[in-house]
Amino acid sequence: MFARLRGDFPILDERVGESPLSYLDSGATSQKPQCVIDTFTEYYAQRNAAVHRGAHTLAVRATDAFEGGRAAVAGLVGGAPEQVCWTKNATEALNIVALGIDRASHGFGGEAAKRFAIGEGDSIVVTEMEHHANLVPWQQLAASTGASLRWLPVTEAGELDLSELDSIVDETTKVLAFTHVSNVLGTVNPVDTLVARARAVGSAVVLDACQSVPHMPVDFVDLDVDFAAFSAHKALGPTGLGVLWGKPELLDALPPVLTGGSMITTVTMENTEFMPAPQRFEAGTQPVAEVAAFATAVGYLVEVGLENVYAHERELAEVLLDGIAEIPGIRVLGSAEQRIGTVAFDVEGVHAHDVGQYLDSQGVAVRVGHHCAQPLHRRFGVTASTRASTYLYNNVEDCQRFLAALAEVRPFFGVGEQAS
Amino acid sequence: MFARLRGDFPILDERVGESPLSYLDSGATSQKPQCVIDTFTEYYAQRNAAVHRGAHTLAVRATDAFEGGRAAVAGLVGGAPEQVCWTKNATEALNIVALGIDRASHGFGGEAAKRFAIGEGDSIVVTEMEHHANLVPWQQLAASTGASLRWLPVTEAGELDLSELDSIVDETTKVLAFTHVSNVLGTVNPVDTLVARARAVGSAVVLDACQSVPHMPVDFVDLDVDFAAFSAHKALGPTGLGVLWGKPELLDALPPVLTGGSMITTVTMENTEFMPAPQRFEAGTQPVAEVAAFATAVGYLVEVGLENVYAHERELAEVLLDGIAEIPGIRVLGSAEQRIGTVAFDVEGVHAHDVGQYLDSQGVAVRVGHHCAQPLHRRFGVTASTRASTYLYNNVEDCQRFLAALAEVRPFFGVGEQAS
Amino acid sequence: MSTQMQQLYQQVILDHSRSRIGNSALLGENAAGPHGYSHQVNPTCGDEIELETELLEDGRIAVRWSGDGCSISMASASVLSELADDSTIEGMLKIEGQFHELMHSRGTMEADEEVLGDAAAFTGVSKFPARIKCALLSWVAFKDALNQAQTAREEKRHA
Amino acid sequence: MSTQMQQLYQQVILDHSRSRIGNSALLGENAAGPHGYSHQVNPTCGDEIELETELLEDGRIAVRWSGDGCSISMASASVLSELADDSTIEGMLKIEGQFHELMHSRGTMEADEEVLGDAAAFTGVSKFPARIKCALLSWVAFKDALNQAQTAREEKRHA
Ligand SMILES: Cc1ncc(COP(=O)(O)O)c(C=O)c1O
Ligand SMILES: Cc1ncc(COP(=O)(O)O)c(C=O)c1O
């Protein structure tokens, strides 16, 4: 199956200079199958209109596409369609929660929002492996409310260090925000343990599902999280679209951050009443074509089967890890058992930028830098790393081309045994 | 020229039931020429990657498309590329300003942001003809800071009533936010007069340019506004993309609202430093394909020439207004001389929803409801109106089909002379 | 004229939208029996309805409403009031259930005229997704107001 | 091996990236002459440089820096320091101007080796937009630090 579906992704036929392309940067953004691309053409040529507004026929077609996307996503991650709020990306979704709590803490949202209010003496807990998108908004919330920010450290193996869990997440904790899967290490975190502790102390749970939803079966209802966020573009979908998922009673109580058209019931010059979720978080014209395209992507993923995607990527991860182990002077960051097909590493004596440049000259696309996780890199004593990340369209040949190129990096830069 | 370019818009060949389509709802969202649709295909099949991050070749191609879009927009509306910040829609852009001022007023953004801080005794001024997107965020800012919200009223002719301008915009005024063109009445407001008054009292000026940028030549530098906002989807571009334009020194000083990846310089667990504009407002993965498509749209608009678009729509507006005047029982809202091709009206005895439904049955797509401007409708004594809005692809035939259908509305519902 | 339009705007609907049954002043606290009140807004167009239910001695319900909206929403409120005049609480709940289902059927359901009476004329509306909210506005208000009236009666009994 | 790669990673660059000229402890307030300091970060990768300029009696500039980054950014800082050793302030500003222009030329400009010396080896970098920032990092820091040093000298004179 996986050999066949590679043909659905036109960009994989591109050439980089003289080399074919091996795209190992899906952790940053995924490529799109032809059917997703075609949805844009179909949408703009046949159904484009403002949704939820016009009585006219195009508006009805557009609204169907838009609401159909909600149902598709709910089918993928659990819950009802109304639990799916559209955002521009996962970052906005996480900010909507953090800033909504900020506004609740400053008296917005009335009686219903009081459950979210935090202040001095309260704590917010994150982890040391968070993407900046799930760290900076919480820092800002702490600064704005006087709550303290705490974090769970990361072990040398690249797993969460839970030895102090009970003292870090304690009775003062009002929000526990963590990533399901590390975008650098590929580690899958133990959601159950963390949710159980949060429930024990009455804390809300916010899950960053950016790197899990595209790569493995995920059900937010089963996981019993309160809010979750992910991006369409990492899951075969388009840029410009993210998802905020939440428990219904929490979504309806959280004060909106962005306000304007299509999210109100009554507006006078002095005062405004907001709609319930999902509309209350969807101010202004929404990314409708993007929703239509993402619905196609979700259909594609469901047809392939997320458990198959996960198994496929695990195989590729083994090829990568075994191959890297045989190349001298490479240190892989983390060694967690529970992982997806994402591998970050440091090349002794060669900066990640130079590693990436060399790999690119061989047609191998990887990501270099801090991957929006500076604290995690600091934890491992580096400022930058090189990351290879796989997806359902990658094959063993991609991994082998990557490994062959990687073996040449230190010799090219005159570092290590071969050069001495 | 205009007859020819109609063929560039594939959706205009769609049929609604048995009728051809006359799309007169461009005020809500515009249709897209084939070249814009093709840009999606081209982008996702040849250059899709995360921007500003990878060293690899696709990432360079994607970054070129992304930054090229900024340059194209700056070419259209004036200023340097760095003055163009991408948002999800115009609503987000306006919120970024209002919420940025909110954060500055609560101590965020350090010394540089103090220029934005407002509080009790200060005033924010809007107008009675604002779209909810340029009203509700200012209500929220007033509630959050203790500043008062004032507004310029609207005359029976649908123009701003400036008789009390000097007392409404006074020394206490810190923000004057108004729309360039009314999305309901089509009225073009006198930016010069308003900016002059704002400058006299030292107030910042925020321009809602949603209905001007797509329909007429606009240069924000010439207009001397501080911030401006508009959406791509109303200007032949895709959904999911808006623009916040600002003066450089103001953008760099305004605290960001959405925080996360790609907008930071240094992040520790405790603290974060933000980049200057435009990146400081572009947290997370951006709508890159949308930017590429909008660059194509801007190129198309520039080639047609905005002064030609304006003249073309003015002609259509005359056809609409003259034709409506001959149909009994129709009251047009407003009668401003300075206007674009947007006409809203009330049909005596028939609710706007029913009007729109009847027009749709004849293939004429208009918008019905309050058009996200409830206070303006209240001002004219109605809760809803019907709006016909033109764009460069409309022709006189569209207007005539609209007028013919409109003449049938009251008879169909058994109202008025014909029925009595 | 398309037949879809004729299906949507049945003569029954146009008639009800003009001479509106139940469209009368609300009594509020002056109502004799246990009563409830609901205010519903259609956020797309600003249409609104205020609707009051009062539980009468004989197990029936009086409905009074006032509102501003399109022919579909006004006719729907009028038909609702007419039906309430002739029904018990249980009967109205049954009608409400069937009407709700009919509206979400996208034209695939056959209306049971025995149960729905004039409300069967709204079958065509279900093919116009943008108008379903119009047809349901008064019914949502009715269900809400009825609930409150029943709660009020319970409270009175236990007081 | 693609020739683009060889153009990018000239031997001069690889050499400078390994034996780095000017990479030495900063003196801060202990510097004898008027001095300036700048800290620059490349937000994409976290690469950083701290760079110090000191104006010497003879109209020349001493440059000291410490940093962590890719071969391009480290080599660039090293070449900058080497050039500073042999130049006047005016000379360095001229080099800086030309280098800046070269980096933004996308490979269309011919480097003037007379002026640029070893810095001409960075011509290939201009074809790699993602790497231009790396090459310019130390030069941005230099310009900033030089500015400060000149301001400090002015202040001293007028004090
Ligand atoms: C005048 C005006 N302002 C603001 C908006 C909001 O734009 P968007 O919905 O694209 O955010 C619109 C259009 O809906 C508008 O016409
Ligand atoms: C774990 C994680 N969280 C958050 C994000 C932010 O997602 P986006 O950039 O789509 O907002 C990413 C990806 O960049 C991620 O990998």
PDB file of C-alpha atoms in Angstrom, chain A residues 230-307:
ATOM      1  CA  PHE A 230      -3.025  20.519  15.946  1.00  0.00           C
ATOM      2  CA  SER A 231      -2.340  21.846  12.443  1.00  0.00           C
ATOM      3  CA  ALA A 232      -3.754  20.699   9.128  1.00  0.00           C
ATOM      4  CA  HIS A 233      -0.514  21.293   7.222  1.00  0.00           C
ATOM      5  CA  LYS A 234       1.352  18.558   9.104  1.00  0.00           C
ATOM      6  CA  ALA A 235      -1.408  16.036   8.329  1.00  0.00           C
ATOM      7  CA  LEU A 236      -1.549  16.149   4.505  1.00  0.00           C
ATOM      8  CA  GLY A 237      -3.749  19.247   4.717  1.00  0.00           C
ATOM      9  CA  PRO A 238      -3.212  22.829   3.573  1.00  0.00           C
ATOM     10  CA  THR A 239      -1.361  25.701   5.199  1.00  0.00           C
ATOM     11  CA  GLY A 240      -3.501  28.294   6.959  1.00  0.00           C
ATOM     12  CA  LEU A 241      -5.631  25.917   9.042  1.00  0.00           C
ATOM     13  CA  GLY A 242      -5.429  24.559  12.573  1.00  0.00           C
ATOM     14  CA  VAL A 243      -7.807  22.961  15.021  1.00  0.00           C
ATOM     15  CA  LEU A 244      -8.725  23.786  18.580  1.00  0.00           C
ATOM     16  CA  TRP A 245     -10.605  20.858  20.094  1.00  0.00           C
ATOM     17  CA  GLY A 246     -12.249  21.141  23.488  1.00  0.00           C
ATOM     18  CA  LYS A 247     -14.813  19.708  25.834  1.00  0.00           C
ATOM     19  CA  PRO A 248     -18.142  21.363  24.983  1.00  0.00           C
ATOM     20  CA  GLU A 249     -18.879  22.955  28.354  1.00  0.00           C
ATOM     21  CA  LEU A 250     -15.340  24.364  28.527  1.00  0.00           C
ATOM     22  CA  LEU A 251     -15.413  25.784  25.005  1.00  0.00           C
ATOM     23  CA  ASP A 252     -18.727  27.489  25.694  1.00  0.00           C
ATOM     24  CA  ALA A 253     -17.364  29.068  28.890  1.00  0.00           C
ATOM     25  CA  LEU A 254     -13.972  30.243  27.643  1.00  0.00           C
ATOM     26  CA  PRO A 255     -13.961  33.950  26.686  1.00  0.00           C
ATOM     27  CA  PRO A 256     -13.132  34.519  23.008  1.00  0.00           C
ATOM     28  CA  VAL A 257      -9.947  36.391  22.140  1.00  0.00           C
ATOM     29  CA  LEU A 258     -10.442  37.463  18.535  1.00  0.00           C
ATOM     30  CA  THR A 259     -13.794  39.208  18.130  1.00  0.00           C
ATOM     31  CA  GLY A 260     -15.743  40.492  15.142  1.00  0.00           C
ATOM     32  CA  GLY A 261     -18.213  39.191  12.593  1.00  0.00           C
ATOM     33  CA  SER A 262     -19.902  35.768  12.530  1.00  0.00           C
ATOM     34  CA  MET A 263     -19.242  35.026  16.201  1.00  0.00           C
ATOM     35  CA  ILE A 264     -21.885  37.289  17.745  1.00  0.00           C
ATOM     36  CA  THR A 265     -25.623  37.152  18.350  1.00  0.00           C
ATOM     37  CA  THR A 266     -26.407  40.799  19.088  1.00  0.00           C
ATOM     38  CA  VAL A 267     -24.228  43.881  18.693  1.00  0.00           C
ATOM     39  CA  THR A 268     -25.081  47.396  19.769  1.00  0.00           C
ATOM     40  CA  MET A 269     -22.611  50.271  19.798  1.00  0.00           C
ATOM     41  CA  GLU A 270     -22.067  49.622  23.508  1.00  0.00           C
ATOM     42  CA  ASN A 271     -22.277  45.889  23.926  1.00  0.00           C
ATOM     43  CA  THR A 272     -21.927  42.479  22.279  1.00  0.00           C
ATOM     44  CA  GLU A 273     -23.225  38.973  22.976  1.00  0.00           C
ATOM     45  CA  PHE A 274     -21.126  36.052  21.739  1.00  0.00           C
ATOM     46  CA  MET A 275     -22.290  32.791  20.194  1.00  0.00           C
ATOM     47  CA  PRO A 276     -21.467  29.416  21.736  1.00  0.00           C
ATOM     48  CA  ALA A 277     -18.602  27.265  20.382  1.00  0.00           C
ATOM     49  CA  PRO A 278     -17.373  26.654  17.772  1.00  0.00           C
ATOM     50  CA  GLN A 279     -18.448  29.991  16.258  1.00  0.00           C
ATOM     51  CA  ARG A 280     -17.370  32.050  19.254  1.00  0.00           C
ATOM     52  CA  PHE A 281     -13.740  31.318  18.295  1.00  0.00           C
ATOM     53  CA  GLU A 282     -14.217  31.876  14.568  1.00  0.00           C
ATOM     54  CA  ALA A 283     -14.283  35.640  14.085  1.00  0.00           C
ATOM     55  CA  GLY A 284     -14.320  36.887  10.518  1.00  0.00           C
ATOM     56  CA  THR A 285     -14.144  35.028   7.250  1.00  0.00           C
ATOM     57  CA  GLN A 286     -12.778  31.553   7.844  1.00  0.00           C
ATOM     58  CA  PRO A 287     -10.297  29.499   5.792  1.00  0.00           C
ATOM     59  CA  VAL A 288     -13.123  27.736   3.977  1.00  0.00           C
ATOM     60  CA  ALA A 289     -11.218  26.367   0.983  1.00  0.00           C
ATOM     61  CA  GLU A 290      -8.621  25.104   3.443  1.00  0.00           C
ATOM     62  CA  VAL A 291     -11.283  23.313   5.468  1.00  0.00           C
ATOM     63  CA  ALA A 292     -12.600  21.655   2.315  1.00  0.00           C
ATOM     64  CA  ALA A 293      -9.066  20.547   1.406  1.00  0.00           C
ATOM     65  CA  PHE A 294      -8.402  19.272   4.915  1.00  0.00           C
ATOM     66  CA  ALA A 295     -11.597  17.228   4.830  1.00  0.00           C
ATOM     67  CA  THR A 296     -10.149  15.493   1.775  1.00  0.00           C
ATOM     68  CA  ALA A 297      -6.852  14.955   3.604  1.00  0.00           C
ATOM     69  CA  VAL A 298      -8.608  13.465   6.625  1.00  0.00           C
ATOM     70  CA  GLY A 299     -10.516  11.114   4.339  1.00  0.00           C
ATOM     71  CA  TYR A 300      -7.218  10.035   2.803  1.00  0.00           C
ATOM     72  CA  LEU A 301      -5.616   9.422   6.207  1.00  0.00           C
ATOM     73  CA  VAL A 302      -8.605   7.462   7.452  1.00  0.00           C
ATOM     74  CA  GLU A 303      -8.532   5.304   4.350  1.00  0.00           C
ATOM     75  CA  VAL A 304      -4.845   4.501   4.823  1.00  0.00           C
ATOM     76  CA  GLY A 305      -5.443   3.937   8.524  1.00  0.00           C
ATOM     77  CA  LEU A 306      -3.472   5.741  11.215  1.00  0.00           C
ATOM     78  CA  GLU A 307      -2.358   2.481  12.823  1.00  0.00           C
TER      79      GLU A 307
END
